[in-house]
Short mmCIF file of C-alpha atoms and ligand atoms in Angstrom, two decimals:
data_model
loop_
_atom_site.label_atom_id
_atom_site.label_comp_id
_atom_site.label_asym_id
_atom_site.label_seq_id
_atom_site.Cartn_x
_atom_site.Cartn_y
_atom_site.Cartn_z
CA UNK A 30 -97.01 25.16 -32.24
CA UNK A 31 -94.10 22.77 -32.29
CA UNK A 32 -91.16 22.57 -34.63
CA UNK A 33 -88.24 20.17 -34.79
CA UNK A 34 -85.08 22.08 -35.70
CA UNK A 35 -81.71 20.62 -36.59
CA UNK A 36 -78.25 22.05 -36.77
CA UNK A 37 -74.92 20.36 -37.44
CA UNK A 38 -74.90 18.91 -33.91
CA UNK A 39 -78.38 17.42 -33.69
CA UNK A 40 -82.09 18.10 -33.38
CA UNK A 41 -84.27 19.76 -30.79
CA UNK A 42 -87.93 20.61 -30.30
CA UNK A 43 -89.02 24.24 -30.19
CA UNK A 44 -92.34 25.36 -28.73
CA UNK A 45 -94.02 28.54 -30.00
CA UNK A 46 -96.67 30.29 -28.01
CA UNK A 47 -98.77 33.13 -29.44
CA UNK A 48 -98.62 34.95 -26.11
CA UNK A 49 -94.81 35.07 -26.09
CA UNK A 50 -94.18 35.54 -29.82
CA UNK A 51 -96.98 37.97 -30.63
CA UNK A 52 -97.86 36.17 -33.84
CA UNK A 53 -97.40 32.62 -35.08
CA UNK A 54 -97.55 33.69 -38.73
CA UNK A 55 -93.77 33.68 -39.36
CA UNK A 56 -93.55 30.15 -37.95
CA UNK A 57 -96.50 29.02 -40.06
CA UNK A 58 -94.94 30.61 -43.13
CA UNK A 59 -91.67 28.69 -42.75
CA UNK A 60 -91.03 26.14 -45.48
CA UNK A 61 -89.25 22.84 -44.72
CA UNK A 62 -85.41 23.08 -44.60
CA UNK A 63 -85.39 26.88 -44.19
CA UNK A 64 -82.59 28.30 -42.05
CA UNK A 65 -84.10 29.95 -38.97
CA UNK A 66 -82.96 31.79 -35.87
CA UNK A 67 -84.62 31.23 -32.50
CA UNK A 68 -84.08 32.75 -29.08
CA UNK A 69 -85.75 31.17 -26.07
CA UNK A 70 -85.50 29.37 -22.79
CA UNK A 71 -84.45 25.74 -22.37
CA UNK A 72 -87.01 23.74 -20.38
CA UNK A 73 -87.79 20.12 -19.57
CA UNK A 74 -90.04 18.59 -22.19
CA UNK A 75 -93.00 16.27 -21.90
CA UNK A 76 -92.25 14.97 -25.40
CA UNK A 77 -91.32 11.33 -25.75
CA UNK A 78 -88.54 12.16 -28.20
CA UNK A 79 -86.85 15.08 -26.47
CA UNK A 80 -85.88 15.41 -22.80
CA UNK A 81 -85.60 19.19 -23.25
CA UNK A 82 -87.20 21.77 -25.49
CA UNK A 83 -86.79 25.45 -26.30
CA UNK A 84 -89.67 27.80 -25.49
CA UNK A 85 -89.23 30.53 -28.09
CA UNK A 86 -89.32 34.27 -27.31
CA UNK A 87 -88.16 35.41 -30.71
CA UNK A 88 -88.14 33.80 -34.18
CA UNK A 89 -86.74 34.81 -37.54
CA UNK A 90 -86.42 33.18 -40.92
CA UNK A 91 -82.80 33.72 -41.98
CA UNK A 92 -83.06 32.01 -45.36
CA UNK A 93 -86.30 30.61 -46.70
CA UNK A 94 -86.04 27.29 -48.61
CA UNK A 95 -87.85 26.83 -51.90
CA UNK A 96 -90.76 24.43 -51.99
CA UNK A 97 -90.75 21.71 -53.21
CA UNK A 98 -87.09 20.71 -52.77
CA UNK A 99 -85.35 18.19 -55.05
CA UNK A 100 -85.10 15.73 -52.17
CA UNK A 101 -86.29 15.26 -48.64
CA UNK A 102 -83.32 15.12 -46.24
CA UNK A 103 -85.49 13.84 -43.40
CA UNK A 104 -85.38 10.56 -45.31
CA UNK A 105 -89.14 9.95 -45.15
CA UNK A 106 -89.35 10.15 -48.94
CA UNK A 107 -86.51 7.93 -50.22
CA UNK A 108 -84.36 9.22 -53.10
CA UNK A 109 -82.00 7.36 -55.43
CA UNK A 110 -78.24 7.70 -54.91
CA UNK A 111 -77.99 9.71 -58.14
CA UNK A 112 -80.60 12.25 -57.02
CA UNK A 113 -78.90 12.47 -53.63
CA UNK A 114 -75.46 13.04 -55.16
CA UNK A 115 -76.86 15.63 -57.60
CA UNK A 116 -78.15 17.54 -54.58
CA UNK A 117 -75.40 16.63 -52.11
CA UNK A 118 -75.44 19.80 -49.92
CA UNK A 119 -79.09 19.13 -49.12
CA UNK A 120 -78.50 15.37 -48.77
CA UNK A 121 -75.94 16.17 -46.06
CA UNK A 122 -78.72 17.56 -43.87
CA UNK A 123 -79.89 13.95 -43.53
CA UNK A 124 -78.52 12.80 -40.13
CA UNK A 125 -77.59 9.39 -41.57
CA UNK A 126 -75.52 10.94 -44.32
CA UNK A 127 -73.91 13.47 -41.99
CA UNK A 128 -72.95 10.62 -39.63
CA UNK A 129 -70.92 8.93 -42.40
CA UNK A 130 -68.87 12.07 -42.96
CA UNK A 131 -68.27 12.66 -39.27
CA UNK A 132 -66.99 9.07 -39.08
CA UNK A 133 -64.80 9.73 -42.12
CA UNK A 134 -63.30 12.86 -40.55
CA UNK A 135 -62.64 10.99 -37.29
CA UNK A 136 -61.00 8.08 -39.06
CA UNK A 137 -58.59 10.34 -40.94
CA UNK A 138 -57.80 12.26 -37.75
CA UNK A 139 -57.09 8.98 -35.89
CA UNK A 140 -54.95 7.56 -38.73
CA UNK A 141 -52.91 10.78 -38.83
CA UNK A 142 -52.30 10.68 -35.11
CA UNK A 143 -51.35 7.00 -34.98
CA UNK A 144 -48.87 7.32 -37.86
CA UNK A 145 -47.35 10.45 -36.31
CA UNK A 146 -46.96 8.60 -33.00
CA UNK A 147 -45.20 5.79 -34.87
CA UNK A 148 -42.58 8.29 -35.99
CA UNK A 149 -43.91 8.96 -39.51
CA UNK A 150 -43.76 12.50 -40.86
CA UNK A 151 -46.70 13.81 -42.86
CA UNK A 152 -45.74 15.03 -46.33
CA UNK A 153 -47.46 16.49 -49.40
CA UNK A 154 -46.16 15.39 -52.78
CA UNK A 155 -47.18 16.88 -56.17
CA UNK A 156 -50.41 15.88 -57.81
CA UNK A 157 -49.33 17.35 -61.17
CA UNK A 158 -46.61 15.07 -62.44
CA UNK A 159 -44.64 14.42 -65.60
CA UNK A 160 -44.62 10.61 -65.78
CA UNK A 161 -46.55 7.51 -64.71
CA UNK A 162 -45.98 5.80 -61.36
CA UNK A 163 -48.26 2.77 -61.58
CA UNK A 164 -47.95 1.96 -65.29
CA UNK A 165 -49.11 4.27 -68.05
CA UNK A 166 -52.56 3.07 -69.02
CA UNK A 167 -54.80 4.84 -66.55
CA UNK A 168 -53.38 8.37 -66.33
CA UNK A 169 -55.38 11.56 -66.75
CA UNK A 170 -53.47 13.77 -69.11
CA UNK A 171 -53.45 17.55 -68.88
CA UNK A 172 -52.06 20.51 -70.73
CA UNK A 173 -49.41 22.12 -68.54
CA UNK A 174 -48.53 25.42 -70.29
CA UNK A 175 -48.23 23.61 -73.59
CA UNK A 176 -46.46 20.57 -72.15
CA UNK A 177 -47.96 17.17 -71.40
CA UNK A 178 -48.53 16.51 -67.68
CA UNK A 179 -50.59 14.00 -65.69
CA UNK A 180 -52.59 13.81 -62.50
CA UNK A 181 -50.85 11.63 -59.89
CA UNK A 182 -52.13 8.04 -59.57
CA UNK A 183 -50.27 7.64 -56.27
CA UNK A 184 -47.38 9.29 -54.39
CA UNK A 185 -45.31 6.17 -55.07
CA UNK A 186 -42.00 7.47 -56.45
CA UNK A 187 -41.96 10.58 -54.24
CA UNK A 188 -42.61 8.71 -51.03
CA UNK A 189 -39.82 6.29 -51.94
CA UNK A 190 -37.42 9.16 -52.63
CA UNK A 191 -38.25 10.75 -49.28
CA UNK A 192 -37.12 7.70 -47.31
CA UNK A 193 -33.48 8.62 -48.05
CA UNK A 194 -33.84 11.80 -45.96
CA UNK A 195 -36.96 11.57 -43.76
CA UNK A 196 -36.88 7.75 -43.38
CA UNK A 197 -40.55 7.40 -42.41
CA UNK A 198 -43.19 9.39 -44.23
CA UNK A 199 -46.94 9.27 -44.76
CA UNK A 200 -49.36 11.13 -46.97
CA UNK A 201 -53.16 11.34 -47.01
CA UNK A 202 -54.39 12.76 -50.29
CA UNK A 203 -56.55 12.39 -53.39
CA UNK A 204 -55.25 10.42 -56.36
CA UNK A 205 -56.54 10.11 -59.88
CA UNK A 206 -57.02 7.09 -62.12
CA UNK A 207 -58.49 7.22 -65.60
CA UNK A 208 -59.99 3.74 -65.22
CA UNK A 209 -63.33 3.21 -66.91
CA UNK A 210 -64.49 0.88 -64.10
CA UNK A 211 -67.95 1.94 -63.09
CA UNK A 212 -68.29 -0.30 -60.03
CA UNK A 213 -69.41 0.12 -56.43
CA UNK A 214 -65.76 0.17 -55.26
CA UNK A 215 -63.91 2.25 -57.87
CA UNK A 216 -63.68 6.02 -58.19
CA UNK A 217 -61.61 8.13 -60.55
CA UNK A 218 -60.63 10.36 -57.64
CA UNK A 219 -60.02 8.51 -54.38
CA UNK A 220 -58.29 9.12 -51.05
CA UNK A 221 -55.36 6.99 -50.05
CA UNK A 222 -53.34 6.76 -46.85
CA UNK A 223 -49.79 6.04 -48.01
CA UNK A 224 -46.71 5.21 -45.97
CA UNK A 225 -43.09 4.49 -46.82
CA UNK A 226 -40.32 3.55 -44.37
CA UNK A 227 -36.57 3.05 -44.64
CA UNK A 228 -35.20 -0.26 -43.32
CA UNK A 229 -38.68 -1.79 -43.05
CA UNK A 230 -39.33 -5.05 -44.90
CA UNK A 231 -42.63 -6.40 -46.17
CA UNK A 232 -43.57 -7.93 -42.80
CA UNK A 233 -42.71 -4.73 -40.90
CA UNK A 234 -45.10 -2.65 -43.01
CA UNK A 235 -47.78 -5.36 -42.87
CA UNK A 236 -47.49 -5.20 -39.09
CA UNK A 237 -47.80 -1.41 -39.19
CA UNK A 238 -50.89 -1.66 -41.40
CA UNK A 239 -52.54 -4.28 -39.21
CA UNK A 240 -51.80 -2.20 -36.12
CA UNK A 241 -53.28 0.90 -37.77
CA UNK A 242 -56.45 -0.93 -38.82
CA UNK A 243 -56.95 -2.56 -35.40
CA UNK A 244 -56.25 0.56 -33.33
CA UNK A 245 -58.14 2.99 -35.52
CA UNK A 246 -61.17 0.70 -35.77
CA UNK A 247 -61.23 0.37 -31.98
CA UNK A 248 -60.94 4.09 -31.41
CA UNK A 249 -63.43 4.86 -34.18
CA UNK A 250 -66.05 2.55 -32.60
CA UNK A 251 -65.61 4.35 -29.31
CA UNK A 252 -65.37 7.94 -30.40
CA UNK A 253 -67.80 7.54 -33.29
CA UNK A 254 -70.30 5.62 -31.13
CA UNK A 255 -73.09 8.20 -31.49
CA UNK A 256 -72.69 8.32 -35.24
CA UNK A 257 -72.61 4.54 -35.58
CA UNK A 258 -75.85 4.34 -33.57
CA UNK A 259 -77.48 6.84 -35.94
CA UNK A 260 -76.48 4.45 -38.72
CA UNK A 261 -77.49 1.47 -36.61
CA UNK A 262 -74.16 -0.17 -37.42
CA UNK A 263 -70.75 -0.96 -35.97
CA UNK A 264 -67.45 -1.26 -37.83
CA UNK A 265 -66.52 -4.95 -38.14
CA UNK A 266 -64.15 -5.95 -35.34
CA UNK A 267 -60.48 -6.05 -36.28
CA UNK A 268 -58.31 -8.33 -34.11
CA UNK A 269 -54.51 -8.60 -34.25
CA UNK A 270 -53.20 -11.63 -36.15
CA UNK A 271 -54.89 -11.24 -39.56
CA UNK A 272 -54.56 -14.54 -41.47
CA UNK A 273 -51.76 -14.49 -44.05
CA UNK A 274 -51.99 -16.57 -47.21
CA UNK A 275 -49.45 -16.87 -50.02
CA UNK A 276 -50.67 -16.26 -53.53
CA UNK A 277 -49.71 -19.88 -54.32
CA UNK A 278 -51.80 -21.12 -51.38
CA UNK A 279 -54.72 -19.02 -52.59
CA UNK A 280 -54.52 -20.81 -55.95
CA UNK A 281 -54.61 -24.16 -54.14
CA UNK A 282 -57.63 -23.16 -52.06
CA UNK A 283 -59.37 -22.04 -55.26
CA UNK A 284 -58.42 -25.25 -57.04
CA UNK A 285 -59.91 -27.21 -54.12
CA UNK A 286 -63.13 -25.29 -54.64
CA UNK A 287 -63.23 -26.04 -58.34
CA UNK A 288 -61.76 -22.79 -59.70
CA UNK A 289 -58.58 -23.55 -61.66
CA UNK A 290 -56.48 -20.44 -62.29
CA UNK A 291 -53.15 -20.43 -64.14
CA UNK A 292 -50.19 -19.19 -62.07
CA UNK A 293 -49.77 -15.44 -62.58
CA UNK A 294 -53.44 -14.68 -63.07
CA UNK A 295 -54.84 -11.85 -60.95
CA UNK A 296 -57.51 -12.86 -58.43
CA UNK A 297 -60.78 -11.57 -59.84
CA UNK A 298 -64.36 -11.40 -58.58
CA UNK A 299 -65.17 -15.11 -58.35
CA UNK A 300 -61.76 -15.97 -56.82
CA UNK A 301 -62.09 -13.26 -54.17
CA UNK A 302 -65.62 -14.34 -53.34
CA UNK A 303 -64.38 -17.88 -52.64
CA UNK A 304 -61.39 -16.65 -50.59
CA UNK A 305 -63.62 -14.35 -48.55
CA UNK A 306 -65.75 -17.37 -47.66
CA UNK A 307 -62.63 -19.15 -46.42
CA UNK A 308 -61.30 -16.22 -44.40
CA UNK A 309 -64.25 -14.00 -43.52
CA UNK A 310 -62.94 -10.64 -42.35
CA UNK A 311 -59.45 -9.23 -42.78
CA UNK A 312 -56.65 -11.27 -44.37
CA UNK A 313 -53.41 -10.68 -46.25
CA UNK A 314 -52.48 -12.27 -49.58
CA UNK A 315 -48.67 -12.12 -49.95
CA UNK A 316 -45.98 -13.09 -52.48
CA UNK A 317 -47.81 -12.15 -55.66
CA UNK A 318 -46.34 -13.00 -59.06
CA UNK A 319 -44.00 -10.26 -60.28
CA UNK A 320 -46.09 -10.01 -63.45
CA UNK A 321 -49.12 -8.75 -61.54
CA UNK A 322 -47.21 -6.06 -59.59
CA UNK A 323 -45.66 -2.72 -60.64
CA UNK A 324 -42.01 -2.30 -61.63
CA UNK A 325 -40.83 -0.90 -58.28
CA UNK A 326 -41.68 -4.04 -56.26
CA UNK A 327 -38.74 -6.17 -55.09
CA UNK A 328 -38.59 -9.54 -56.90
CA UNK A 329 -38.11 -12.52 -54.59
CA UNK A 330 -37.20 -15.23 -57.13
CA UNK A 331 -39.31 -17.86 -58.90
CA UNK A 332 -41.27 -15.07 -60.59
CA UNK A 333 -42.66 -13.93 -57.23
CA UNK A 334 -42.41 -10.55 -55.48
CA UNK A 335 -42.13 -9.14 -51.94
CA UNK A 336 -45.67 -7.82 -52.12
CA UNK A 337 -49.00 -8.06 -50.33
CA UNK A 338 -52.63 -7.02 -50.51
CA UNK A 339 -54.83 -6.47 -47.47
CA UNK A 340 -58.34 -7.74 -48.07
CA UNK A 341 -61.61 -7.45 -46.21
CA UNK A 342 -63.76 -10.23 -47.59
CA UNK A 343 -63.68 -9.72 -51.36
CA UNK A 344 -62.69 -6.04 -51.07
CA UNK A 345 -59.06 -5.02 -51.58
CA UNK A 346 -58.27 -2.36 -48.98
CA UNK A 347 -54.53 -1.89 -49.42
CA UNK A 348 -51.51 -3.05 -51.30
CA UNK A 349 -47.82 -2.68 -50.72
CA UNK A 350 -44.49 -4.39 -50.32
CA UNK A 351 -40.76 -4.04 -50.30
CA UNK A 352 -39.28 -1.88 -53.05
CA UNK A 353 -36.26 -2.22 -55.25
CA UNK A 354 -33.53 0.09 -53.93
CA UNK A 355 -30.77 -0.63 -56.48
CA UNK A 356 -30.64 1.30 -59.72
CA UNK A 357 -29.53 -1.60 -61.92
CA UNK A 358 -32.33 -3.89 -60.83
CA UNK A 359 -34.88 -1.09 -61.14
CA UNK A 360 -33.77 -0.42 -64.72
CA UNK A 361 -34.04 -4.13 -65.48
CA UNK A 362 -37.55 -4.29 -64.07
CA UNK A 363 -38.61 -1.19 -66.02
CA UNK A 364 -37.45 -2.87 -69.21
CA UNK A 365 -39.15 -6.13 -68.23
CA UNK A 366 -42.41 -4.16 -67.90
CA UNK A 367 -41.94 -2.64 -71.34
CA UNK A 368 -41.02 0.80 -69.96
CA UNK A 369 -38.05 2.85 -71.11
CA UNK A 370 -35.63 3.63 -68.23
CA UNK A 371 -34.59 6.88 -69.96
CA UNK A 372 -38.10 8.21 -69.22
CA UNK A 373 -37.34 7.71 -65.51
CA UNK A 374 -33.84 9.25 -65.44
CA UNK A 375 -34.86 11.95 -62.91
CA UNK A 376 -36.04 9.25 -60.56
CA UNK A 377 -33.26 6.74 -61.19
CA UNK A 378 -30.43 9.11 -60.28
CA UNK A 379 -31.58 9.15 -56.63
CA UNK A 380 -30.63 5.50 -56.39
CA UNK A 381 -26.96 6.48 -56.52
CA UNK A 382 -27.15 8.80 -53.51
CA UNK A 383 -27.43 6.25 -50.70
CA UNK A 384 -30.97 4.93 -50.99
CA UNK A 385 -31.85 2.67 -48.03
CA UNK A 386 -33.94 -0.48 -48.52
CA UNK A 387 -37.55 0.54 -47.91
CA UNK A 388 -41.15 -0.70 -47.92
CA UNK A 389 -44.60 0.81 -47.76
CA UNK A 390 -48.25 0.57 -48.66
CA UNK A 391 -51.25 2.46 -49.98
CA UNK A 392 -54.51 2.06 -48.07
CA UNK A 393 -57.78 3.09 -49.75
CA UNK A 394 -59.52 5.29 -47.18
CA UNK A 395 -62.84 5.43 -49.05
CA UNK A 396 -62.94 1.64 -49.30
CA UNK A 397 -62.14 1.21 -45.61
CA UNK A 398 -64.92 3.66 -44.72
CA UNK A 399 -67.36 1.93 -47.03
CA UNK A 400 -66.71 -1.28 -45.14
CA UNK A 401 -66.70 0.42 -41.70
CA UNK A 402 -70.08 2.14 -42.13
CA UNK A 403 -71.63 -0.87 -43.90
CA UNK A 404 -72.22 0.97 -47.19
CA UNK A 405 -72.62 -1.04 -50.37
CA UNK A 406 -71.34 1.74 -52.62
CA UNK A 407 -68.07 3.68 -52.25
CA UNK A 408 -69.89 6.84 -53.41
CA UNK A 409 -71.68 6.94 -50.03
CA UNK A 410 -68.37 7.75 -48.32
CA UNK A 411 -67.17 10.54 -50.63
CA UNK A 412 -68.72 14.00 -50.58
CA UNK A 413 -68.58 14.64 -54.32
CA UNK A 414 -67.60 11.36 -56.00
CA UNK A 415 -66.06 11.26 -59.47
CA UNK A 416 -66.71 8.27 -61.71
CA UNK A 417 -66.64 7.79 -65.50
CA UNK A 418 -70.12 9.33 -65.72
CA UNK A 419 -70.27 11.75 -62.82
CA UNK A 420 -68.35 15.03 -63.01
CA UNK A 421 -70.92 17.15 -61.16
CA UNK A 422 -71.64 18.80 -58.79
P1 AMO B 522 -52.92 0.28 -55.57
O1 AMO B 522 -53.02 0.66 -57.00
O2 AMO B 522 -53.26 -1.12 -55.22
O3 AMO B 522 -51.44 0.49 -55.04
O4 AMO B 522 -53.79 1.26 -54.69
C1 AMO B 522 -53.75 1.20 -53.28
C2 AMO B 522 -55.16 1.16 -52.70
O5 AMO B 522 -55.89 2.32 -53.11
C3 AMO B 522 -57.26 1.99 -53.29
N1 AMO B 522 -57.64 2.27 -54.69
C4 AMO B 522 -58.83 2.75 -55.06
N2 AMO B 522 -59.92 3.10 -54.37
C5 AMO B 522 -61.01 3.54 -55.04
N3 AMO B 522 -61.05 3.68 -56.38
C6 AMO B 522 -59.96 3.35 -57.15
N4 AMO B 522 -60.02 3.50 -58.48
C7 AMO B 522 -58.79 2.85 -56.48
N5 AMO B 522 -57.57 2.45 -56.90
C8 AMO B 522 -56.90 2.10 -55.80
C9 AMO B 522 -57.41 0.51 -53.00
C10 AMO B 522 -56.01 -0.01 -53.19
O6 AMO B 522 -55.76 -1.16 -52.44
N6 AMO B 522 -48.49 2.62 -55.03
C11 AMO B 522 -49.28 1.47 -54.65
C12 AMO B 522 -49.32 1.29 -53.15
C13 AMO B 522 -47.98 0.95 -52.56
O7 AMO B 522 -47.39 -0.08 -52.99
O8 AMO B 522 -47.53 1.65 -51.63
C14 AMO B 522 -50.69 1.62 -55.20
O9 AMO B 522 -51.12 2.65 -55.65
O10 AMO B 522 -57.83 0.37 -51.65
#
């Protein structure tokens, strides 16, 4: 008898012989996806699929799997994404699914190493916080021993504060947004790679981001080669010199293509689709209107800001910019955004202790991975995704 067994590293063929095992009954009684233990000799195989095989001397069922199972991880019977996510631990026995998460782990490992080499220190900031960082509308509220607290939307204010002592910091963590978007690129819990650096301006951090994307994509293609071949895909090439377009130029391009947008309007689905046709892969959109950016972004005059988004086609991968580092201006911007500076007094006082000019960005890791593995849904790249409907498992 033959069996194909898999473990976390791959698959192999096992050959059972009545003479060596005594009885084939335990093998015959094994249900699909059971966890088994085999001892045997490795030998060359005549099989077309396996160069080697294991000739078993001993065989035990460690944990028998129920039959039928809610899904077939060999992939021969397709299952919907919902069924797969409901039964994720079993889904992860599918080599295609496992490959995505090995690629994810490698990417985060590479990003960590590159940022450390660039002189950035890894930090962990609180995820239970007392006030909004990105504007108040999309915060998850919680009861903190009778007081109101929130789940962090981003490490924004903390990473800025840390530049006055550590100068260059990064954080890779989960953040929470109570947005009701139920799209293929939004989650309510997502992973972001965030950096913040003293004495960097907008272009310095754009350069850092481009360098990180180019180098990590290159290394990921190499070191994740086996996993990408399981998926039969390759991450799209990233070459230095991403095109840079001003927000105002984007409006002109759109106008030329028949889409008239008033100045200040955010670039939505149709606009991004047109821009992605013009630019293809990676590109930056810089100098956004102040109205479309959060209060901490440095204004640059004419209603514009020292900000940027990194796009891949129509997908926003990152956003960032230079920050305000003067208390008075920050208070003014808070008021301009309809926020009360007294609610930010704990944060504002740091601006009187020698706060250097600083810039940074937040890079959506799940979105990058979605693009890198060629997935059409962000949920494919997250073990246990959370969206407005899904809170389990
Ligand atoms: P922003 O809100 O643009 O900026 O978020 C940064 C990046 O995080 C990813 N992202 C998401 N991914 C999946 N689901 C979501 N709901 C979601 N929301 C955001 C995106 C996005 O580009 N503090 C600033 C960053 C900074 O200026 O440093 C911020 O949070 O890829």
